[in-house]
Amino acid sequence: MSEKALSGAGLRGQVAGKTALSTVGKSGSGLTYRGYDIKDLAQHCEFEEVAYLIFYGELPTSDQLAEYKALLKGMRGLPQELKEVLERIPADAHPMDVMRTGCSMLGNLEGEESFAQQLEKANRLLAAFPSIICYWYRFTHDNLRIETDTDDDSIGGHFLHMLRGEKPNALHEQAMNVSLILYAEHEFNASTFTARVCASTLSDLFSCITGAIGTLRGPLHGGANEAAMEMIERFANPDEAEKELLGMLERKEKIMGFGHAIYRESDPRNEIIKAWSEKLSEDVGDKVLYPVSVRCEEVMWREKKLFCNADFFHASAYHFMGIPTKLFTPIFVMSRVTGWAAHVFEQRADNRIIRPSAEYVGVEPRKVPPIAERG
Ligand code: COA
């Protein structure tokens, strides 16, 4: 192991607070939300049920779920001022920048005036993020001002409908549903920790979420699904993928979509999204991307004992659904806003400002010399 890994750099292995929201790398298949295993949730739940679980602490009854979905549906519309801002963001902007600005602008228009509004504001963001990204995307790419107040039953369906201008089929809606469940919550990852640090200053929810979006944007975090897609689409077949990957490893390049800061042997989300990627690849008659992805997985394990994280097979799964690569990470936001907001609530409920210390490694104390004597 490298010196860096041994030194505990990146706060690795340090307990930085308490949470009742999820466990990562501990029990069950390795990921639980409020005690439920991720496999169980992905198999039996709708994303809105999981969002409810994360926000309110328990799974909803069918009446509560219907009521919750109706509440979210009623919050999909965007204020005119926000639409105008979105229209002014260039088509070649990064969609994560659009999410960050959209969130921040909504905070200007509908800010959190007191913490008593935190759940209402979190639900508003959950309902509005798909509208924000699709409104901008369709305006700047298709010259269309779309209606974001759709009657789609699910958040995933709402997103695909706005993106394509027609309702998705059941297979795609289900795949989106599972994807959103897998990305919803993940303990003290970098973006969630950002949200908690911001919350610990008693800042507002929109600031916490805006900061978290900026953190998720990086390729070592949520941006890995886009980076993985850019890599796999360069390979014409599995043999070429193997040859190129070996070269990348030789050059000590990072392979996006592999490895994890906490999991050591596998990421429990991978098995689930991989099965969906396979299903979607059969649906579109793909003969390249899925076999290429499988070969990458084999080579990385054989050569480096590195496994696919949640992002790797998400890349091909989204691609098979016709989702443009640059929208991959915004989908992560549409889901993870649940985890981020719930962590903000937790931080607020038992708060102390987060302020660690640094080990000083600079020069010894010294006097300021007169300016004429410097240089
Ligand atoms: N490709 C190539 N090498 C990798 C790698 C990858 N994807 N992930 C880890 N490694 C290497 C590291 O460089 C390190 O080598 P070293 O000891 O010689 O420095 C070794 O494997 C162990 O790394 P580890 O301590 O397990 O990783 P980390 O905790 O520092 O970083 C990630 C975790 C996720 C940031 C890292 O695995 C990574 O950059 N992955 C690619 C980006 C990605 O997919 N991010 C999404 C995460 S869900």
Tab-separated table of C-alpha atoms and ligand atoms in Angstrom:
chain	number	residue	atom	x	y	z
A	1	MET	CA	0.000	0.000	0.000
A	2	SER	CA	1.237	3.518	-0.773
A	3	GLU	CA	2.475	5.951	1.872
A	4	LYS	CA	-0.568	8.088	1.144
A	5	ALA	CA	-2.960	5.233	1.808
A	6	LEU	CA	-1.170	4.329	5.042
A	7	SER	CA	-1.087	7.936	6.277
A	8	GLY	CA	-4.883	8.167	6.497
A	9	ALA	CA	-4.917	10.986	3.924
A	10	GLY	CA	-8.364	12.051	2.788
A	11	LEU	CA	-9.702	11.401	6.324
A	12	ARG	CA	-9.947	7.741	5.340
A	13	GLY	CA	-11.141	5.507	8.162
A	14	GLN	CA	-11.946	8.379	10.549
A	15	VAL	CA	-15.379	8.545	12.133
A	16	ALA	CA	-16.485	12.127	11.504
A	17	GLY	CA	-19.976	11.983	13.018
A	18	LYS	CA	-23.046	9.832	13.569
A	19	THR	CA	-25.821	8.871	11.182
A	20	ALA	CA	-28.957	6.756	11.339
A	21	LEU	CA	-29.442	6.950	7.575
A	22	SER	CA	-27.255	4.282	6.032
A	23	THR	CA	-24.401	1.835	6.500
A	24	VAL	CA	-21.666	1.378	3.906
A	25	GLY	CA	-19.498	-1.746	3.877
A	26	LYS	CA	-20.968	-3.156	7.100
A	27	SER	CA	-24.016	-5.418	7.095
A	28	GLY	CA	-26.096	-7.315	4.541
A	29	SER	CA	-24.850	-6.941	0.985
A	30	GLY	CA	-22.826	-3.907	2.105
A	31	LEU	CA	-25.285	-1.022	1.804
A	32	THR	CA	-28.383	-0.375	3.859
A	33	TYR	CA	-30.764	2.594	4.030
A	34	ARG	CA	-32.390	2.871	7.463
A	35	GLY	CA	-31.809	-0.832	8.038
A	36	TYR	CA	-33.095	-2.071	4.671
A	37	ASP	CA	-30.657	-3.804	2.337
A	38	ILE	CA	-30.151	-2.045	-0.999
A	39	LYS	CA	-30.963	-5.259	-2.919
A	40	ASP	CA	-34.272	-5.556	-1.135
A	41	LEU	CA	-35.133	-1.925	-1.795
A	42	ALA	CA	-34.105	-2.067	-5.478
A	43	GLN	CA	-36.194	-5.185	-5.998
A	44	HIS	CA	-39.354	-4.198	-4.179
A	45	CYS	CA	-39.644	-0.415	-4.032
A	46	GLU	CA	-40.321	2.627	-6.098
A	47	PHE	CA	-37.799	5.442	-5.780
A	48	GLU	CA	-40.440	7.655	-4.168
A	49	GLU	CA	-40.882	5.035	-1.421
A	50	VAL	CA	-37.149	5.142	-0.777
A	51	ALA	CA	-37.117	8.957	-0.768
A	52	TYR	CA	-39.955	8.846	1.775
A	53	LEU	CA	-38.011	6.317	3.869
A	54	ILE	CA	-34.924	8.513	3.840
A	55	PHE	CA	-36.808	11.710	4.689
A	56	TYR	CA	-39.438	10.425	7.125
A	57	GLY	CA	-37.692	7.406	8.669
A	58	GLU	CA	-40.097	4.601	7.672
A	59	LEU	CA	-41.432	3.126	4.433
A	60	PRO	CA	-44.816	4.613	3.508
A	61	THR	CA	-48.119	2.757	3.526
A	62	SER	CA	-49.818	2.684	0.130
A	63	ASP	CA	-51.979	5.685	1.117
A	64	GLN	CA	-48.948	7.620	2.301
A	65	LEU	CA	-47.104	6.764	-0.908
A	66	ALA	CA	-49.986	7.953	-3.089
A	67	GLU	CA	-50.180	11.162	-1.083
A	68	TYR	CA	-46.427	11.684	-1.265
A	69	LYS	CA	-46.304	11.131	-5.014
A	70	ALA	CA	-49.162	13.600	-5.476
A	71	LEU	CA	-47.294	16.144	-3.353
A	72	LEU	CA	-44.129	15.777	-5.452
A	73	LYS	CA	-46.108	15.920	-8.698
A	74	GLY	CA	-47.550	19.242	-7.628
A	75	MET	CA	-44.037	20.641	-7.138
A	76	ARG	CA	-42.634	20.017	-10.633
A	77	GLY	CA	-43.317	23.446	-12.097
A	78	LEU	CA	-40.575	26.074	-12.374
A	79	PRO	CA	-40.982	29.804	-11.676
A	80	GLN	CA	-40.645	32.082	-14.695
A	81	GLU	CA	-37.541	33.816	-13.275
A	82	LEU	CA	-35.775	30.470	-12.991
A	83	LYS	CA	-36.718	29.543	-16.559
A	84	GLU	CA	-35.246	32.837	-17.752
A	85	VAL	CA	-31.976	32.132	-15.957
A	86	LEU	CA	-31.827	28.602	-17.392
A	87	GLU	CA	-32.418	29.964	-20.894
A	88	ARG	CA	-29.362	32.199	-20.518
A	89	ILE	CA	-26.973	29.382	-19.642
A	90	PRO	CA	-25.061	28.384	-22.807
A	91	ALA	CA	-25.718	25.058	-24.550
A	92	ASP	CA	-22.103	24.027	-24.045
A	93	ALA	CA	-22.193	24.620	-20.273
A	94	HIS	CA	-21.647	21.540	-18.155
A	95	PRO	CA	-25.052	20.259	-16.994
A	96	MET	CA	-23.728	19.991	-13.425
A	97	ASP	CA	-23.131	23.734	-13.540
A	98	VAL	CA	-26.740	24.091	-14.650
A	99	MET	CA	-27.876	22.038	-11.657
A	100	ARG	CA	-25.735	24.120	-9.312
A	101	THR	CA	-27.076	27.402	-10.695
A	102	GLY	CA	-30.645	26.079	-10.846
A	103	CYS	CA	-30.504	25.056	-7.195
A	104	SER	CA	-28.984	28.345	-6.125
A	105	MET	CA	-31.476	30.409	-8.137
A	106	LEU	CA	-34.406	28.488	-6.681
A	107	GLY	CA	-32.965	29.350	-3.271
A	108	ASN	CA	-33.162	33.016	-4.211
A	109	LEU	CA	-36.784	32.701	-5.243
A	110	GLU	CA	-38.131	30.227	-2.701
A	111	GLY	CA	-35.496	30.283	0.045
A	112	GLU	CA	-35.696	28.435	3.335
A	113	GLU	CA	-36.815	31.056	5.806
A	114	SER	CA	-36.700	28.763	8.827
A	115	PHE	CA	-35.622	25.202	9.513
A	116	ALA	CA	-39.298	24.342	10.039
A	117	GLN	CA	-39.535	24.435	6.232
A	118	GLN	CA	-36.697	21.987	5.637
A	119	LEU	CA	-38.811	19.016	4.539
A	120	GLU	CA	-40.983	21.095	2.265
A	121	LYS	CA	-37.889	22.610	0.631
A	122	ALA	CA	-36.190	19.226	0.268
A	123	ASN	CA	-39.289	17.817	-1.439
A	124	ARG	CA	-39.395	20.861	-3.691
A	125	LEU	CA	-35.806	20.252	-4.811
A	126	LEU	CA	-36.480	16.547	-5.327
A	127	ALA	CA	-39.447	17.395	-7.557
A	128	ALA	CA	-37.782	20.305	-9.362
A	129	PHE	CA	-34.332	18.938	-10.309
A	130	PRO	CA	-35.539	16.847	-13.294
A	131	SER	CA	-37.487	19.889	-14.512
A	132	ILE	CA	-34.460	22.168	-14.131
A	133	ILE	CA	-32.106	19.999	-16.147
A	134	CYS	CA	-34.610	19.082	-18.852
A	135	TYR	CA	-35.928	22.629	-19.261
A	136	TRP	CA	-32.379	23.900	-19.863
A	137	TYR	CA	-31.406	20.953	-22.057
A	138	ARG	CA	-34.428	21.103	-24.346
A	139	PHE	CA	-34.306	24.893	-24.630
A	140	THR	CA	-30.613	25.064	-25.482
A	141	HIS	CA	-30.426	21.921	-27.619
A	142	ASP	CA	-33.862	21.720	-29.262
A	143	ASN	CA	-34.988	25.332	-29.057
A	144	LEU	CA	-38.090	24.290	-27.128
A	145	ARG	CA	-39.724	25.698	-24.007
A	146	ILE	CA	-41.048	22.455	-22.527
A	147	GLU	CA	-43.895	22.014	-20.049
A	148	THR	CA	-42.398	20.622	-16.842
A	149	ASP	CA	-45.721	20.057	-15.069
A	150	THR	CA	-46.284	16.542	-16.443
A	151	ASP	CA	-48.623	13.920	-14.977
A	152	ASP	CA	-46.023	11.137	-15.103
A	153	ASP	CA	-46.341	8.744	-12.220
A	154	SER	CA	-42.658	8.586	-11.258
A	155	ILE	CA	-39.700	10.937	-11.033
A	156	GLY	CA	-37.730	8.744	-13.458
A	157	GLY	CA	-40.648	8.699	-15.906
A	158	HIS	CA	-41.047	12.475	-15.586
A	159	PHE	CA	-37.363	12.947	-16.426
A	160	LEU	CA	-37.381	10.666	-19.495
A	161	HIS	CA	-40.653	12.150	-20.742
A	162	MET	CA	-39.316	15.717	-20.626
A	163	LEU	CA	-35.988	14.698	-22.125
A	164	ARG	CA	-37.482	12.929	-25.139
A	165	GLY	CA	-40.859	14.606	-25.552
A	166	GLU	CA	-42.702	11.290	-25.196
A	167	LYS	CA	-43.570	8.974	-22.347
A	168	PRO	CA	-40.963	6.243	-21.730
A	169	ASN	CA	-41.768	2.543	-21.969
A	170	ALA	CA	-42.105	0.487	-18.791
A	171	LEU	CA	-38.617	-1.019	-19.105
A	172	HIS	CA	-36.935	2.380	-19.149
A	173	GLU	CA	-39.098	3.727	-16.358
A	174	GLN	CA	-38.178	0.717	-14.200
A	175	ALA	CA	-34.483	1.064	-15.001
A	176	MET	CA	-34.567	4.730	-13.994
A	177	ASN	CA	-36.404	3.801	-10.830
A	178	VAL	CA	-33.713	1.309	-9.804
A	179	SER	CA	-30.917	3.685	-10.731
A	180	LEU	CA	-32.394	6.450	-8.587
A	181	ILE	CA	-32.738	4.039	-5.644
A	182	LEU	CA	-29.092	2.972	-5.960
A	183	TYR	CA	-27.798	6.542	-5.951
A	184	ALA	CA	-30.026	7.921	-3.163
A	185	GLU	CA	-27.793	7.708	-0.112
A	186	HIS	CA	-24.229	6.698	0.772
A	187	GLU	CA	-23.199	7.814	4.264
A	188	PHE	CA	-20.292	10.302	4.580
A	189	ASN	CA	-19.174	10.461	0.956
A	190	ALA	CA	-17.507	13.682	-0.222
A	191	SER	CA	-20.622	15.531	-1.415
A	192	THR	CA	-22.685	14.547	1.620
A	193	PHE	CA	-19.886	15.617	3.912
A	194	THR	CA	-19.834	18.954	2.070
A	195	ALA	CA	-23.555	19.336	2.745
A	196	ARG	CA	-23.045	18.516	6.427
A	197	VAL	CA	-20.158	20.959	6.833
A	198	CYS	CA	-22.322	23.671	5.296
A	199	ALA	CA	-25.291	22.689	7.491
A	200	SER	CA	-23.082	22.813	10.584
A	201	THR	CA	-22.698	26.575	10.130
A	202	LEU	CA	-26.530	26.780	10.313
A	203	SER	CA	-26.674	27.797	6.671
A	204	ASP	CA	-29.812	27.218	4.560
A	205	LEU	CA	-30.709	24.000	2.706
A	206	PHE	CA	-30.195	25.483	-0.779
A	207	SER	CA	-26.610	26.451	0.106
A	208	CYS	CA	-25.927	22.956	1.485
A	209	ILE	CA	-27.265	21.302	-1.679
A	210	THR	CA	-25.533	23.759	-4.027
A	211	GLY	CA	-22.198	23.000	-2.357
A	212	ALA	CA	-22.857	19.264	-2.554
A	213	ILE	CA	-23.545	19.509	-6.297
A	214	GLY	CA	-20.193	21.211	-6.804
A	215	THR	CA	-18.474	18.369	-4.954
A	216	LEU	CA	-20.333	15.623	-6.790
A	217	ARG	CA	-19.285	17.142	-10.123
A	218	GLY	CA	-15.672	15.913	-9.909
A	219	PRO	CA	-14.580	12.795	-11.846
A	220	LEU	CA	-13.378	11.078	-8.658
A	221	HIS	CA	-16.952	11.249	-7.350
A	222	GLY	CA	-20.208	11.442	-9.363
A	223	GLY	CA	-18.508	12.528	-12.566
A	224	ALA	CA	-17.072	9.009	-12.871
A	225	ASN	CA	-20.117	7.684	-14.764
A	226	GLU	CA	-19.537	10.197	-17.575
A	227	ALA	CA	-15.801	9.528	-17.616
A	228	ALA	CA	-16.471	5.762	-17.767
A	229	MET	CA	-18.786	6.260	-20.758
A	230	GLU	CA	-16.194	8.333	-22.583
A	231	MET	CA	-13.705	5.533	-22.072
A	232	ILE	CA	-15.813	2.520	-23.061
A	233	GLU	CA	-17.204	4.101	-26.203
A	234	ARG	CA	-13.654	4.405	-27.537
A	235	PHE	CA	-13.278	0.610	-27.634
A	236	ALA	CA	-14.517	-1.207	-30.730
A	237	ASN	CA	-14.555	-4.666	-29.139
A	238	PRO	CA	-13.552	-6.520	-25.945
A	239	ASP	CA	-10.032	-7.388	-27.196
A	240	GLU	CA	-9.308	-3.768	-27.981
A	241	ALA	CA	-10.693	-2.793	-24.568
A	242	GLU	CA	-8.341	-5.245	-22.879
A	243	LYS	CA	-5.295	-4.022	-24.810
A	244	GLU	CA	-6.059	-0.350	-24.142
A	245	LEU	CA	-6.829	-0.933	-20.474
A	246	LEU	CA	-3.533	-2.771	-19.950
A	247	GLY	CA	-1.772	0.224	-21.498
A	248	MET	CA	-3.626	2.631	-19.224
A	249	LEU	CA	-2.725	0.580	-16.166
A	250	GLU	CA	0.908	0.437	-17.300
A	251	ARG	CA	0.891	4.234	-17.536
A	252	LYS	CA	-0.688	4.332	-14.048
A	253	GLU	CA	-3.793	6.109	-15.303
A	254	LYS	CA	-6.949	6.069	-13.157
A	255	ILE	CA	-9.711	3.973	-14.665
A	256	MET	CA	-12.999	5.697	-13.943
A	257	GLY	CA	-15.827	3.632	-12.543
A	258	PHE	CA	-13.462	1.324	-10.634
A	259	GLY	CA	-12.379	1.182	-7.006
A	260	HIS	CA	-13.924	2.640	-3.913
A	261	ALA	CA	-12.859	4.489	-0.802
A	262	ILE	CA	-14.779	2.161	1.560
A	263	TYR	CA	-15.738	-1.073	-0.212
A	264	ARG	CA	-12.808	-3.470	-0.530
A	265	GLU	CA	-14.105	-6.385	-2.649
A	266	SER	CA	-17.203	-5.200	-4.449
A	267	ASP	CA	-19.764	-2.430	-4.584
A	268	PRO	CA	-23.215	-3.933	-3.889
A	269	ARG	CA	-24.821	-1.487	-6.317
A	270	ASN	CA	-22.764	-2.859	-9.209
A	271	GLU	CA	-24.404	-6.268	-9.372
A	272	ILE	CA	-27.833	-4.622	-9.569
A	273	ILE	CA	-27.079	-2.027	-12.222
A	274	LYS	CA	-24.993	-4.516	-14.207
A	275	ALA	CA	-28.036	-6.791	-14.537
A	276	TRP	CA	-30.047	-3.799	-15.770
A	277	SER	CA	-27.340	-2.845	-18.228
A	278	GLU	CA	-27.450	-6.369	-19.647
A	279	LYS	CA	-31.235	-6.266	-19.909
A	280	LEU	CA	-31.135	-2.884	-21.655
A	281	SER	CA	-28.346	-4.012	-23.989
A	282	GLU	CA	-30.515	-6.956	-25.111
A	283	ASP	CA	-33.409	-4.564	-25.585
A	284	VAL	CA	-31.432	-2.402	-28.026
A	285	GLY	CA	-29.576	-5.341	-29.646
A	286	ASP	CA	-26.173	-4.075	-28.484
A	287	LYS	CA	-23.231	-6.303	-29.399
A	288	VAL	CA	-20.370	-4.043	-28.349
A	289	LEU	CA	-20.777	-1.846	-25.309
A	290	TYR	CA	-21.977	-4.450	-22.818
A	291	PRO	CA	-19.347	-7.088	-23.791
A	292	VAL	CA	-16.690	-4.332	-23.719
A	293	SER	CA	-17.828	-3.333	-20.213
A	294	VAL	CA	-17.760	-6.935	-19.001
A	295	ARG	CA	-14.223	-7.363	-20.345
A	296	CYS	CA	-13.102	-4.180	-18.579
A	297	GLU	CA	-14.508	-5.585	-15.346
A	298	GLU	CA	-12.618	-8.889	-15.848
A	299	VAL	CA	-9.324	-7.204	-16.716
A	300	MET	CA	-9.438	-4.774	-13.785
A	301	TRP	CA	-10.117	-7.569	-11.304
A	302	ARG	CA	-7.508	-9.897	-12.803
A	303	GLU	CA	-4.785	-7.240	-13.000
A	304	LYS	CA	-5.447	-5.001	-9.997
A	305	LYS	CA	-8.163	-6.578	-7.872
A	306	LEU	CA	-10.165	-3.434	-8.598
A	307	PHE	CA	-13.934	-3.867	-8.970
A	308	CYS	CA	-16.649	-1.831	-10.665
A	309	ASN	CA	-18.288	0.759	-8.466
A	310	ALA	CA	-21.879	1.962	-8.957
A	311	ASP	CA	-20.852	4.248	-11.795
A	312	PHE	CA	-19.322	1.811	-14.274
A	313	PHE	CA	-22.376	-0.111	-15.529
A	314	HIS	CA	-24.546	2.949	-15.022
A	315	ALA	CA	-22.686	4.415	-18.005
A	316	SER	CA	-23.813	1.726	-20.467
A	317	ALA	CA	-27.271	1.423	-18.871
A	318	TYR	CA	-27.987	5.129	-19.368
A	319	HIS	CA	-26.496	5.021	-22.859
A	320	PHE	CA	-28.820	2.161	-23.880
A	321	MET	CA	-31.745	4.327	-22.777
A	322	GLY	CA	-30.574	7.077	-25.122
A	323	ILE	CA	-29.587	9.472	-22.344
A	324	PRO	CA	-26.852	11.901	-23.465
A	325	THR	CA	-23.596	11.279	-21.570
A	326	LYS	CA	-23.383	14.782	-20.174
A	327	LEU	CA	-26.686	14.284	-18.340
A	328	PHE	CA	-25.441	11.237	-16.398
A	329	THR	CA	-24.185	13.095	-13.326
A	330	PRO	CA	-27.268	15.345	-13.054
A	331	ILE	CA	-29.342	12.148	-12.688
A	332	PHE	CA	-27.160	11.334	-9.688
A	333	VAL	CA	-28.161	14.740	-8.234
A	334	MET	CA	-31.868	14.032	-8.870
A	335	SER	CA	-31.499	11.041	-6.585
A	336	ARG	CA	-28.798	11.987	-4.064
A	337	VAL	CA	-30.632	15.156	-3.065
A	338	THR	CA	-32.596	12.839	-0.763
A	339	GLY	CA	-29.485	11.657	1.083
A	340	TRP	CA	-27.945	15.121	1.169
A	341	ALA	CA	-31.055	16.753	2.596
A	342	ALA	CA	-31.583	14.016	5.184
A	343	HIS	CA	-27.989	14.455	6.345
A	344	VAL	CA	-28.604	18.195	6.662
A	345	PHE	CA	-31.638	17.432	8.872
A	346	GLU	CA	-29.526	15.060	10.979
A	347	GLN	CA	-26.712	17.561	11.333
A	348	ARG	CA	-29.148	20.279	12.403
A	349	ALA	CA	-30.811	18.022	14.951
A	350	ASP	CA	-27.549	17.545	16.882
A	351	ASN	CA	-25.257	20.253	15.645
A	352	ARG	CA	-21.781	21.432	16.434
A	353	ILE	CA	-19.897	23.420	13.817
A	354	ILE	CA	-17.534	21.087	11.909
A	355	ARG	CA	-14.065	22.536	12.244
A	356	PRO	CA	-11.155	20.086	12.175
A	357	SER	CA	-7.523	21.036	12.717
A	358	ALA	CA	-4.535	20.864	10.383
A	359	GLU	CA	-1.030	19.602	10.981
A	360	TYR	CA	1.211	22.571	10.172
A	361	VAL	CA	4.057	21.725	7.783
A	362	GLY	CA	5.108	25.279	6.754
A	363	VAL	CA	8.132	27.435	7.612
A	364	GLU	CA	9.152	28.332	11.176
A	365	PRO	CA	7.769	31.624	12.639
A	366	ARG	CA	9.585	34.681	11.155
A	367	LYS	CA	9.457	38.505	11.048
A	368	VAL	CA	8.199	40.535	8.085
A	369	PRO	CA	11.332	42.113	6.510
A	370	PRO	CA	11.159	45.708	5.165
A	371	ILE	CA	10.070	45.654	1.510
A	372	ALA	CA	13.392	47.043	0.288
A	373	GLU	CA	15.252	44.100	1.804
A	374	ARG	CA	13.148	41.368	0.160
A	375	GLY	CA	14.011	39.298	-2.877
B	1	COA	N1	-7.828	2.986	-11.454
B	1	COA	C1	-6.522	2.750	-11.259
B	1	COA	N2	-5.979	2.646	-10.031
B	1	COA	C2	-6.793	2.806	-8.983
B	1	COA	C3	-8.164	3.055	-9.128
B	1	COA	C4	-8.668	3.147	-10.420
B	1	COA	N3	-9.955	3.396	-10.636
B	1	COA	N4	-8.731	3.154	-7.900
B	1	COA	C5	-7.736	2.981	-7.011
B	1	COA	N5	-6.582	2.787	-7.669
B	1	COA	C6	-5.301	2.586	-7.045
B	1	COA	C7	-4.914	3.831	-6.279
B	1	COA	O1	-4.212	4.757	-7.101
B	1	COA	C8	-4.086	3.277	-5.175
B	1	COA	O2	-2.777	3.042	-5.664
B	1	COA	P1	-1.511	3.436	-4.771
B	1	COA	O3	-1.712	2.731	-3.449
B	1	COA	O4	-0.368	2.936	-5.567
B	1	COA	O5	-1.583	4.927	-4.646
B	1	COA	C9	-4.696	1.923	-4.895
B	1	COA	O6	-5.418	1.569	-6.070
B	1	COA	C10	-5.610	1.909	-3.698
B	1	COA	O7	-6.518	2.987	-3.793
B	1	COA	P2	-7.615	3.188	-2.660
B	1	COA	O8	-6.931	3.633	-1.412
B	1	COA	O9	-8.461	1.989	-2.618
B	1	COA	O10	-8.486	4.372	-3.309
B	1	COA	P3	-8.880	5.780	-2.685
B	1	COA	O11	-9.678	5.537	-1.460
B	1	COA	O12	-7.688	6.650	-2.588
B	1	COA	O13	-9.792	6.368	-3.844
B	1	COA	C11	-11.509	6.372	-5.451
B	1	COA	C12	-11.070	5.877	-4.074
B	1	COA	C13	-12.955	5.952	-5.696
B	1	COA	C14	-11.407	7.906	-5.523
B	1	COA	C15	-10.582	5.720	-6.505
B	1	COA	O14	-10.774	4.330	-6.496
B	1	COA	C16	-10.792	6.287	-7.880
B	1	COA	O15	-10.214	7.334	-8.222
B	1	COA	N6	-11.641	5.617	-8.720
B	1	COA	C17	-11.958	6.158	-10.026
B	1	COA	C18	-13.028	7.247	-9.910
B	1	COA	C19	-14.399	6.688	-9.590
B	1	COA	O16	-14.833	5.729	-10.189
B	1	COA	N7	-15.070	7.343	-8.664
B	1	COA	C20	-16.416	6.980	-8.256
B	1	COA	C21	-16.422	6.457	-6.862
B	1	COA	S1	-17.996	5.783	-6.429
